[in-house]
XYZ file of C-alpha atoms in Angstrom:
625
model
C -23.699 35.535 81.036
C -20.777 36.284 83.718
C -17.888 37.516 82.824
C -14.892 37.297 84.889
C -10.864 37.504 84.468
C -9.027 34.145 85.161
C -7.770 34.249 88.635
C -9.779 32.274 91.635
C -11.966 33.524 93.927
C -13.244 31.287 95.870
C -12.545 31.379 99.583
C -9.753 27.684 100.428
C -9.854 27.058 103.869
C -6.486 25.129 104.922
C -8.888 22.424 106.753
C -11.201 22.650 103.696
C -12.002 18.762 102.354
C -10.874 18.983 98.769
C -13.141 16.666 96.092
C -12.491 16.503 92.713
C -16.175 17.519 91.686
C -19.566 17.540 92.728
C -22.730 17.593 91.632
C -25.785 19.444 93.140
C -29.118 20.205 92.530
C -31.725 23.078 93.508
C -35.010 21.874 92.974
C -38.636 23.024 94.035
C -41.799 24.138 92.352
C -41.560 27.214 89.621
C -41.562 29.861 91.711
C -39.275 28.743 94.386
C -36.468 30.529 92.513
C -34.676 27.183 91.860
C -33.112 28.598 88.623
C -31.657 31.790 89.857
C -30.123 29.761 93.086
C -28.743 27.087 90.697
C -27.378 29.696 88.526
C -25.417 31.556 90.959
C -23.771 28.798 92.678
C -22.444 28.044 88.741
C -21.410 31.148 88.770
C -19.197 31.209 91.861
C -18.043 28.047 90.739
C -16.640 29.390 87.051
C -15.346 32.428 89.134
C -13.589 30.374 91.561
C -11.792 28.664 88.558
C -13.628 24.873 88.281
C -15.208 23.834 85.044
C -19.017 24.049 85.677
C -21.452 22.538 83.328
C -25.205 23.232 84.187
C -28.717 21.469 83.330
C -31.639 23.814 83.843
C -34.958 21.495 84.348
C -38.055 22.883 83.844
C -41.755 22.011 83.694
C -43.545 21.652 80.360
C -46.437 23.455 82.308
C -46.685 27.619 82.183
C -47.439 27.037 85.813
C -48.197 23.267 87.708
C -50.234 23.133 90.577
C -47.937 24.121 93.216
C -46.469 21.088 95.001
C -46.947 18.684 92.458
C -44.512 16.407 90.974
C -45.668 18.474 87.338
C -44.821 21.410 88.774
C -41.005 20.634 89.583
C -38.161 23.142 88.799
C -34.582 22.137 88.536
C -31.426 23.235 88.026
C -28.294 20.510 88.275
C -24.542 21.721 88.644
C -21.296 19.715 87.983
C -18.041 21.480 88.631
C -14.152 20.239 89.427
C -11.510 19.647 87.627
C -10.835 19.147 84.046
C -13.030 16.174 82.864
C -16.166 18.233 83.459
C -18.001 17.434 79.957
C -21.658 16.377 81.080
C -24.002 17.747 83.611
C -23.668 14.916 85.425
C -25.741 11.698 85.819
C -26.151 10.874 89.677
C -26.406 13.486 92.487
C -23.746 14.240 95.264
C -25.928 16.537 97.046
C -29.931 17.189 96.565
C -31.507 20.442 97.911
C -35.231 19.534 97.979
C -37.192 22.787 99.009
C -40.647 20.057 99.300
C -41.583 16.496 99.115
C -42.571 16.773 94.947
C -39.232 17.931 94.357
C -37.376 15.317 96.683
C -39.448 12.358 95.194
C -38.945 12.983 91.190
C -34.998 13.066 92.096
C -35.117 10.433 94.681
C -33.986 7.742 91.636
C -30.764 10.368 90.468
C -29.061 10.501 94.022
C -25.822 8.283 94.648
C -25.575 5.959 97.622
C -24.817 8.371 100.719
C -25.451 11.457 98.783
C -26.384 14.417 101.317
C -30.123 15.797 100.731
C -30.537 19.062 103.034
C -34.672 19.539 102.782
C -36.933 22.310 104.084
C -38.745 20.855 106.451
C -41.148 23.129 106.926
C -42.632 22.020 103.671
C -43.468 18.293 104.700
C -46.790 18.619 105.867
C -49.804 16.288 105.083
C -51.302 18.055 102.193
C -47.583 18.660 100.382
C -47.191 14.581 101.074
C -50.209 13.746 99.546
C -49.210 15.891 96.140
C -46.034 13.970 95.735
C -47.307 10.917 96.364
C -46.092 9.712 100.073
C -47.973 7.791 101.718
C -45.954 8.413 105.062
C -42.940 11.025 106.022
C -39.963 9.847 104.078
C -37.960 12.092 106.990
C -39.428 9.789 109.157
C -40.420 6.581 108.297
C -36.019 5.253 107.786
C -36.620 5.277 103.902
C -34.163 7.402 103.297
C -31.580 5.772 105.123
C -28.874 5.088 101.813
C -28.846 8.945 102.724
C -27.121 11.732 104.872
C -30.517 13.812 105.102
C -30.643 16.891 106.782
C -33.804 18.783 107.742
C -33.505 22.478 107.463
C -36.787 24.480 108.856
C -35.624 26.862 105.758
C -39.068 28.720 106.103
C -39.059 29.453 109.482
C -35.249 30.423 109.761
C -36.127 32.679 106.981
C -39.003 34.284 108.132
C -37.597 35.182 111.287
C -34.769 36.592 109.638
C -36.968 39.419 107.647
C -39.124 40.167 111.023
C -39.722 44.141 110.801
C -39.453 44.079 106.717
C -42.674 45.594 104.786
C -43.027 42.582 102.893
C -46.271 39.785 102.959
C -45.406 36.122 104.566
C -45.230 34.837 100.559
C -42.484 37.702 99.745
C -40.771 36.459 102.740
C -41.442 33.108 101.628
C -39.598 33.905 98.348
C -36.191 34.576 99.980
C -35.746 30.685 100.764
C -34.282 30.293 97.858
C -31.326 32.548 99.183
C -31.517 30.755 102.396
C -30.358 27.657 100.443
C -27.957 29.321 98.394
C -26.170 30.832 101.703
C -25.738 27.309 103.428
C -24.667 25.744 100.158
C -22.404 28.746 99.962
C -20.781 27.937 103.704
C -20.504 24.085 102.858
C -18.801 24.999 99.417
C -16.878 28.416 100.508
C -17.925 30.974 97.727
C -17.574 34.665 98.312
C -20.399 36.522 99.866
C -19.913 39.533 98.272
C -20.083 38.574 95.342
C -23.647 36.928 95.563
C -24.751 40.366 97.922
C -23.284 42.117 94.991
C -25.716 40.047 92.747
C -28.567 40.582 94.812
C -27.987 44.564 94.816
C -27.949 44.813 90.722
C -30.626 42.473 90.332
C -33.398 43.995 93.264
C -32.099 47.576 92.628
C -35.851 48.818 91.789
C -37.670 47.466 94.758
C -34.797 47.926 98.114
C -37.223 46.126 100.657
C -36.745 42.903 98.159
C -32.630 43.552 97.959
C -32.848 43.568 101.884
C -34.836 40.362 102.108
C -32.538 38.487 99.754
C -29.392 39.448 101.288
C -30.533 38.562 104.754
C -31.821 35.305 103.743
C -28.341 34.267 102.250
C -26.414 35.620 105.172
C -28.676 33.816 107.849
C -27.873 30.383 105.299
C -24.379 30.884 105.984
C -24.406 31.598 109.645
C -27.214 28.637 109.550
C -24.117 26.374 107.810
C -21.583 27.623 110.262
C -23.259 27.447 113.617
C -25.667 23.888 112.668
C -22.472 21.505 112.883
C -23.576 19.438 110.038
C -20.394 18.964 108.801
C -17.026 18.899 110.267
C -15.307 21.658 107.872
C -16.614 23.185 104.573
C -15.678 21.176 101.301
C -13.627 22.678 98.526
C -13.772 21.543 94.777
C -10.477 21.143 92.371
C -10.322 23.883 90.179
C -8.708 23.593 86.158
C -5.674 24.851 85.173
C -6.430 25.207 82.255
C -8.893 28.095 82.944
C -6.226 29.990 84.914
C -4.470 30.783 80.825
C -4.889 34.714 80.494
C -8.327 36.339 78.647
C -11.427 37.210 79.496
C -13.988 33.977 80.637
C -17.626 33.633 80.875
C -19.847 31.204 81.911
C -22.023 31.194 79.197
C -25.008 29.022 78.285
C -25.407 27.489 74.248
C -27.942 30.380 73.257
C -25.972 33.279 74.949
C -22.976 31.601 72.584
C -24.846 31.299 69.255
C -25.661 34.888 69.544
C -21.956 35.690 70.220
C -20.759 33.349 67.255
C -23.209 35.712 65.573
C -21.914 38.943 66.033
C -17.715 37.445 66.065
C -18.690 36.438 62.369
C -20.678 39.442 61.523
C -17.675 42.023 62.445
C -15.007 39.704 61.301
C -16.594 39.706 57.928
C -17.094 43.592 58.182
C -21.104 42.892 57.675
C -23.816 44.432 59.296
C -25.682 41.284 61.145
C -29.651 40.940 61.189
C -31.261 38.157 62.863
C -35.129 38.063 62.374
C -37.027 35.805 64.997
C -40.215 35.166 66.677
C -40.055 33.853 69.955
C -40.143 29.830 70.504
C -38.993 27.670 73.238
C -35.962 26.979 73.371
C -34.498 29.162 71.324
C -35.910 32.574 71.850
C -32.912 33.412 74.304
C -31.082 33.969 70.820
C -32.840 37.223 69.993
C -32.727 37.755 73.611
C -28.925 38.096 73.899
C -29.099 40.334 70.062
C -31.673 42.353 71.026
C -29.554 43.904 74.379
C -26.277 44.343 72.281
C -28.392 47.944 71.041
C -25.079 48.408 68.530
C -25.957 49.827 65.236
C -24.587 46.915 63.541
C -26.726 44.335 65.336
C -30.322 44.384 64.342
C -32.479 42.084 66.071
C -36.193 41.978 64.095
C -39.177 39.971 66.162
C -41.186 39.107 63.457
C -44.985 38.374 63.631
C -43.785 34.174 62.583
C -41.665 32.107 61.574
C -41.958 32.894 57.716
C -42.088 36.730 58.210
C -38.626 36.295 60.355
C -36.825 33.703 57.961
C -38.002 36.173 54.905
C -36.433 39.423 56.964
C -33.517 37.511 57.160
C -33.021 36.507 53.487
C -34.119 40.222 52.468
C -30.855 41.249 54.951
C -29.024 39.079 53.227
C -30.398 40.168 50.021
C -29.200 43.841 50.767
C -25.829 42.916 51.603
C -25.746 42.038 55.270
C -25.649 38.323 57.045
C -28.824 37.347 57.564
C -29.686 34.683 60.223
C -32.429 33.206 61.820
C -33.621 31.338 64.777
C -36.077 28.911 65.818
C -37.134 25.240 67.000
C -38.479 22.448 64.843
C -42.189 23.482 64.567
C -40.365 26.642 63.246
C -37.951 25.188 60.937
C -40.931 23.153 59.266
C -42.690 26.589 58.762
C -39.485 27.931 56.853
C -38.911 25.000 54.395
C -40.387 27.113 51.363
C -38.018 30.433 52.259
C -35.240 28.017 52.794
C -35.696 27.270 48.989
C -35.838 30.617 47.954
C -32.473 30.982 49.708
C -31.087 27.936 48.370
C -31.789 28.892 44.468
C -31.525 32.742 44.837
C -27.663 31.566 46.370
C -27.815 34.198 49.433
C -25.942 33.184 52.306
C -28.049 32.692 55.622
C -27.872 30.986 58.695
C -30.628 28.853 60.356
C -30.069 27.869 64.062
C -32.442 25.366 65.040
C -32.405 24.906 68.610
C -34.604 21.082 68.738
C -37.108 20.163 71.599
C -38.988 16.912 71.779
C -42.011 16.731 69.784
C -43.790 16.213 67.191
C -45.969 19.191 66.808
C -45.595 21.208 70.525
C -44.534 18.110 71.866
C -42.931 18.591 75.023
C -41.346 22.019 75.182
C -39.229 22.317 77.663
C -37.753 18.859 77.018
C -34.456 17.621 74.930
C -34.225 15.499 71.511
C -32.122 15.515 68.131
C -35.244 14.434 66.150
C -34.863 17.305 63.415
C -31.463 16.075 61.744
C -33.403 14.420 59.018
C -36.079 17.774 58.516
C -32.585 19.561 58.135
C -31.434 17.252 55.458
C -34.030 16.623 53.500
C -36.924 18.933 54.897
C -37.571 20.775 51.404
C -39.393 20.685 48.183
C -37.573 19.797 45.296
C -33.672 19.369 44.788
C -32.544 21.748 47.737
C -29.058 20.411 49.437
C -27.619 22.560 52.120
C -24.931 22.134 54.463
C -25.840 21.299 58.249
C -23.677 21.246 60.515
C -24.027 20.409 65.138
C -22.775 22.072 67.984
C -21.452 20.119 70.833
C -21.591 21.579 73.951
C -22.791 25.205 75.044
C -19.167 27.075 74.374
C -19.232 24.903 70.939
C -22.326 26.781 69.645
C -20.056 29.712 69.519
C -18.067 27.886 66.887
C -19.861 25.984 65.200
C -22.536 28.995 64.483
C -19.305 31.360 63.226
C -18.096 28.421 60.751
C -21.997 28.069 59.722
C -21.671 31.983 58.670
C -18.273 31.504 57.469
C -19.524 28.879 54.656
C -22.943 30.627 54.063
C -20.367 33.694 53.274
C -17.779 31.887 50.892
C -20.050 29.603 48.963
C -23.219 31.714 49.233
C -25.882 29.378 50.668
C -28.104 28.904 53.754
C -26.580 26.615 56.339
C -28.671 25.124 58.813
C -26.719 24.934 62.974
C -28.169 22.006 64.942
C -28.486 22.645 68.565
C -30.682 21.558 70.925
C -32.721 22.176 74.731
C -29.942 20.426 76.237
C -27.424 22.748 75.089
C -29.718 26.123 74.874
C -30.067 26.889 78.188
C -27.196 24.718 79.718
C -24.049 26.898 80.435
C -20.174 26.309 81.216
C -17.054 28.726 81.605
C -15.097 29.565 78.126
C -12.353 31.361 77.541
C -14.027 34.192 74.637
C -12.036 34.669 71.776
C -10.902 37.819 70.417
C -12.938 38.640 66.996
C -9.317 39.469 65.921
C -8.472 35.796 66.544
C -10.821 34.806 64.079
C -9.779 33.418 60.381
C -10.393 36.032 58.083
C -13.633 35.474 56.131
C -13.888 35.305 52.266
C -17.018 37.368 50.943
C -17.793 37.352 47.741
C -18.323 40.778 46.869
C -18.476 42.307 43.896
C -17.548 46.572 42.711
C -16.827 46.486 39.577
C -19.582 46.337 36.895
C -17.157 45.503 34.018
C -18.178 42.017 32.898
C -20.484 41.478 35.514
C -22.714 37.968 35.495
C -24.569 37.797 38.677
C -24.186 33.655 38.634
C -20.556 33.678 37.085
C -19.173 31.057 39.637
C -15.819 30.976 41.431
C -13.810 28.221 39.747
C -13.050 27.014 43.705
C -15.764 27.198 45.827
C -18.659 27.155 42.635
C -20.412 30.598 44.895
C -21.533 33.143 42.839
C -20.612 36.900 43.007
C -22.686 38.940 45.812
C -23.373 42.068 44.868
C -25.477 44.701 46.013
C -28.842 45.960 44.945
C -28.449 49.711 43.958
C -25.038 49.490 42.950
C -24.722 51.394 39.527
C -23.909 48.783 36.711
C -24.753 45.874 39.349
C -28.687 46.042 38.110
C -30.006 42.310 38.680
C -32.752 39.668 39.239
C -32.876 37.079 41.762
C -35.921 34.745 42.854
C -37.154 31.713 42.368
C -37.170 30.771 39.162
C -34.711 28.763 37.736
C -31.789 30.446 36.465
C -29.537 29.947 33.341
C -26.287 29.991 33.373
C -23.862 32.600 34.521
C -26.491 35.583 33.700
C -29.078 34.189 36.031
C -32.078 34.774 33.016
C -35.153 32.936 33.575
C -34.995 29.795 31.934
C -37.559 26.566 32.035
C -35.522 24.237 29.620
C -35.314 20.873 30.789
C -31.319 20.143 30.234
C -30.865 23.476 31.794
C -32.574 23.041 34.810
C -30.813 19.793 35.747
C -27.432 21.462 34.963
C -28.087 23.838 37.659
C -29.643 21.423 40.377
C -26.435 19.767 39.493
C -24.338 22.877 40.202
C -26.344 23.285 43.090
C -25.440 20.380 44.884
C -21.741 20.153 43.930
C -20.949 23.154 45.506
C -22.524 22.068 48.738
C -20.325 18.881 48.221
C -17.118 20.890 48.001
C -17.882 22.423 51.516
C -16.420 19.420 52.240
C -12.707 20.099 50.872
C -12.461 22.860 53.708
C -12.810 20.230 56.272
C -9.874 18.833 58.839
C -9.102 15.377 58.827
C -11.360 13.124 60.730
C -10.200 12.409 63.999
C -10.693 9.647 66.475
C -10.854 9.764 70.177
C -8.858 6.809 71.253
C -7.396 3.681 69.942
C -7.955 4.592 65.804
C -8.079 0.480 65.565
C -10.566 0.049 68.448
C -12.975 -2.772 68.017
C -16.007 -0.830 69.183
C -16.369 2.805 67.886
C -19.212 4.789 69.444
C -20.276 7.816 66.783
C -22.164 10.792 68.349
C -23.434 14.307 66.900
C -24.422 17.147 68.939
C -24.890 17.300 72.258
C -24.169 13.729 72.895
C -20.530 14.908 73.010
C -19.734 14.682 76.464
C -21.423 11.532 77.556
C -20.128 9.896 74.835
C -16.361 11.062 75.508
C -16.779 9.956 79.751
C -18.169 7.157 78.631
C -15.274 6.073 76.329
C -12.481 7.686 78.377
C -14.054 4.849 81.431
C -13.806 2.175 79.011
C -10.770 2.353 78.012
C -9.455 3.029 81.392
C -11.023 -0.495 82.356
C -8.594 -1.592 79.202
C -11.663 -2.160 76.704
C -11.414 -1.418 73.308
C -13.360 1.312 72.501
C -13.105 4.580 70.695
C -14.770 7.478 69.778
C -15.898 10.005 66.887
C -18.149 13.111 67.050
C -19.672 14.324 63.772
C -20.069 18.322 63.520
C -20.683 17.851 60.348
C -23.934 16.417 58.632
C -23.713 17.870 55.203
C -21.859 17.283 53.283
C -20.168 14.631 55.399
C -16.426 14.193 55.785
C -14.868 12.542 52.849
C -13.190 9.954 54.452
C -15.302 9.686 56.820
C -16.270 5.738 55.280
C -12.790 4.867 55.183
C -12.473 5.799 59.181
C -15.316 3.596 59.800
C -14.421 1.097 58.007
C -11.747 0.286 60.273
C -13.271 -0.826 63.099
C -15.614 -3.846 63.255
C -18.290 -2.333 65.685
C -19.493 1.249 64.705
C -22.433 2.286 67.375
C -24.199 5.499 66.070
C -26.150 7.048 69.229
C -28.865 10.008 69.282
C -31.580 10.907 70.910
C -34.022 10.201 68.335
C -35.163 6.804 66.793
C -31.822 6.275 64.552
C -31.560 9.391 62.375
C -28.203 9.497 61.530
C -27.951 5.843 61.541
C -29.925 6.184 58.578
C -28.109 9.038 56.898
C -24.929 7.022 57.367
C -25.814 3.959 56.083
C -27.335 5.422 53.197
C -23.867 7.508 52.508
C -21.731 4.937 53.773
C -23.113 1.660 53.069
C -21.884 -0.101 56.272
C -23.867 -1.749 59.094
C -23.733 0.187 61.711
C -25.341 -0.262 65.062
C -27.172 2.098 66.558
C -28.991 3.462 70.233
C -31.436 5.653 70.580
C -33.159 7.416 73.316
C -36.126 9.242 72.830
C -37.260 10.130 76.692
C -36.885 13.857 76.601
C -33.544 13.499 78.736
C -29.768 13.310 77.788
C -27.651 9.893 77.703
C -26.248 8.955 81.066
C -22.532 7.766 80.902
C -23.259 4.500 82.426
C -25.860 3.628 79.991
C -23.299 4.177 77.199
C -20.955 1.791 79.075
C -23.757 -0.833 79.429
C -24.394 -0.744 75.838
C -21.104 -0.827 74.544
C -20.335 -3.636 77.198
C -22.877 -6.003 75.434
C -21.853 -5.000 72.094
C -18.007 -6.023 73.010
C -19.336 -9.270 74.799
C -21.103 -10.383 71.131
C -18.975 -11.193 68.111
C -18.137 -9.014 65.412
């Protein structure tokens, strides 16, 4: 994460071309350092005050043979003004540091798009990996292009002659090279990046020296190579120049945040336990530096040992949470009961990949909405709600501990690969700026019945073990009643599944109105959940500016659902539900609902594009009601 006060940075030349965004992309193999360049231009970019939104791209191999189109690394930035809600779909500018990595993106770049390449990486045997069956720098296919060959190697070596480092060391600095001439053509400050490169290569000084001359002779390479007439300059958002403290943070970074806001809001010691799984181990990550005494992070030695740490924390009078990805989630389901009948709050945060089974891991899909729901033995509602966009984890992860805390159950957060390690700037909130939280804990022994429910919220009292005249048993055997006895008769137990599941209904009575994004008449409604949120909302905002009627509705919440959320439908003679899975929530609504609903799904390991939301809902207004 960066932190930085609101108040650009970024260097505005008066003959500076100003665009209202761009997106670029680093790409290379896995060890070019495409992430870290990618990641510091975002990071300028927040500084400088622009809204940045980020898609890292990696392989689903440890380690691809190196110039293959397998072994491609990526890392895509959009920043400008304020309509900044996606990643971005087609490319402004490419930097391709060999052929592997300029062929897989050759189908994302817009007509006229600049692609600055290091040459020095076209030979014959890197040609043959990608698949080119002649120089694409030479032989005029690349002429819907303004292509620029860089000899990025070269330039770079000569620029660390005399340093104690091997030609591959020096080799590893082009990374900075590109990230200096980027720098020049979008003015950043240099300081701050030489600033960067000081903290981060403080333990080996020959490396810090490398890095920092690389990025300077980028620059001068930018200045002196008269590519370009002047530098170009991108709009910035006013409405990240409001006072407080910003940080361009990525959707893990903020679950872990929403994490801790809840914990100290609520005046509870947090413990997360985890065992580390693509996508989500960045979670325990973030925890795990915090070293506060009342942040424990717990690597377990699986999934079941972590998810049973947790409920034990949660047992002892902390919130307990977890984290994980869907092979992880499935090996929780019988904890998740225990949770669910013992009444302990919890929180889940299931970060999804593509699978099934490992799947591909470093790839994005929402295909675990329906193992949420209904991925259980026996009777076992719980609430589940989605996050959004990377800042949105923060919030919907301290709501998830706010209703595990006032109606004492396990709530499972949805997020997802494209989210996890995606980032954009937010304004932080102040844990002070929180709601107050409503715990149900419980002093006083007079009259004490550890599943006496609250007449509002149906929760029973928390209280904790060791506290004199508090003595009591939880597990999972079905309870009875308000003392929580054993009990196996039959009208008893469906009382209490009964219970169960109306007070996970009432979650629902805390809930704002539903609200609709656009015309709330619109013949075509497009319904989204998750991180479908921003392609969704371009998608719609185009559409309606081309005066077609078309609104929009993003779910955070899966269970319970909204109650009027039917009503809202029912208003509009074209509901679209789209996911990236085969028609999950389709399902779930038309079960709940009982409408017809259309539906698209994409189940490709990548995102939605905005213009293949317009297609859709283009033939979907050009057919009949």
């Amino acid at each position: 994460m960066n932190q930085a006060t609101a108040s650009p940075a970024a260097i505005e030349p008066d003959d500076a071309c100003l665009l209202a965004e761009i997106t670029l992309k680093f790409a290379g193999d896995s060890g070019d350092g495409i992430q870290l360049a990618g990641q510091q231009f975002a990071q300028l970019a927040s500084a400088a005050g622009e809204r940045v939104r980020t898609l890292p791209d990696f392989p689903a191999e440890i380690r691809s043979p190196v110039g293959t189109l397998g072994g491609v690394s990526g890392f895509q930035v959009r920043a400008g003004g304020e309509q900044v809600l996606t990643p971005g779909d087609r490319l402004d500018l490419l930097v391709a540091m060999n052929p592997a990595a300029l062929r897989s993106n050759l189908d994302k770049l817009k007509p006229g798009a600049i692609v600055l390449v290091n040459e020095d990486a076209f030979g014959a045997a890197n040609l043959g990996k990608a698949g080119f069956a002649a120089n694409p720098l030479e032989d005029g296919s690349l002429r819907a292009y303004r292509v620029f060959s860089v000899p990025m190697g070269m330039l770079t070596r000569n620029a660390l002659k005399g340093l104690p480092l091997s030609t591959r060391e020096k080799d590893r600095s082009r990374n900075f090279f590109a990230l200096g001439l980027i720098c020049w053509l979008f003015p950043r400050p240099l300081e701050d990046v030489e600033a960067f490169i000081e903290r981060r290569f403080a333990a080996n000084p020959e490396l810090a020296e490398a890095n920092r001359r690389a990025f300077r002779t980028g620059w001068n390479y930018g200045e002196t190579a008269e590519f370009f007439v002047s530098p170009l300059r991108v709009a910035g958002s006013e409405r990240l120049r409001e006072p407080g403290v910003y940080r361009f943070v990525t959707g893990n970074a903020a679950v872990a945040k929403g994490m801790v806001a809840a914990a100290r809001r609520a005046g509870l010691p947090l413990l997360l336990g985890g065992y580390p799984i693509t996508p989500a181990t960045e979670v325990m990550q973030e925890l795990a530096r915090l070293r506060e005494p009342d942040v424990r992070m717990f690597q377990a030695e699986d999934e079941i040992a972590a998810i049973g740490s947790a409920i034990g924390a949660s047992f002892a009078g902390a919130l307990g949470a977890t984290s994980t990805s869907g092979p992880g989630l499935s090996l929780m389901g019988e904890f998740l009961n225990l949770a669910v009948i013992a009444e302990l709050p919890l929180v889940v945060v299931d970060v999804m990949r593509a699978g099934p089974s490992t799947g591909i891991p470093t790839k994005t899909e929402q295909a675990d909405l329906l193992q949420a729901l209904h991925g259980r033995h026996g009777e076992s509602p719980m609430p589940v709600l989605a996050c959004a966009s990377p800042a949105d984890c923060y919030h919907a992860t301290v709501e998830a501990c706010r209703i595990a805390l006032r109606y004492m159950t396990p709530v499972i957060v949805l997020s997802d690969l494209s989210l996890s390690g995606s980032a954009e700037v937010w304004r932080e909130p102040h844990v002070d700026e929180l709601a107050p939280f409503h715990v149900h804990r419980v002093t006083d022994p007079n009259g004490f019945q550890p599943y006496r429910r609250d007449p509002e919220t149906l929760a029973r009292p928390w209280a904790l073990p060791g506290t004199p005249g508090l003595e009591h048993v939880i597990g999972g055997l079905e309870k009875a009643g308000d003392s929580g006895a054993v009990c196996y008769e039959p009208e008893n137990h469906e009382a209490m599944v009964q219970l169960r599941a109306d007070k996970i209904d009432r979650i629902a009575q805390d809930y704002p109105a539903t609200e609709i994004h656009g015309d709330p008449d619109a013949r075509l409604l497009l319904l989204g959940w998750g991180s479908t949120h921003g392609a969704i909302r371009e998608a719609t905002d185009q559409l309606r500016a081309a005066g077609r009627p078309v609104a929009c509705l993003h779910l955070r919440h899966l269970n319970p659902l909204p109650r009027d959320l039917a009503e809202v439908l029912r208003r509009h003679p074209q509901v679209a539900v789209l996911e990236n899975n085969s028609g999950q929530l389709w399902r779930h609504l038309r079960a709940s609902c009982l409408l017809d609903l259309k539906r698209l799904g994409k189940v490709q390991g990548t995102a939605f594009h905005v213009p293949e939301i317009i297609a859709y809902a283009e033939s979907l207004l050009e057919t009949p009601a």
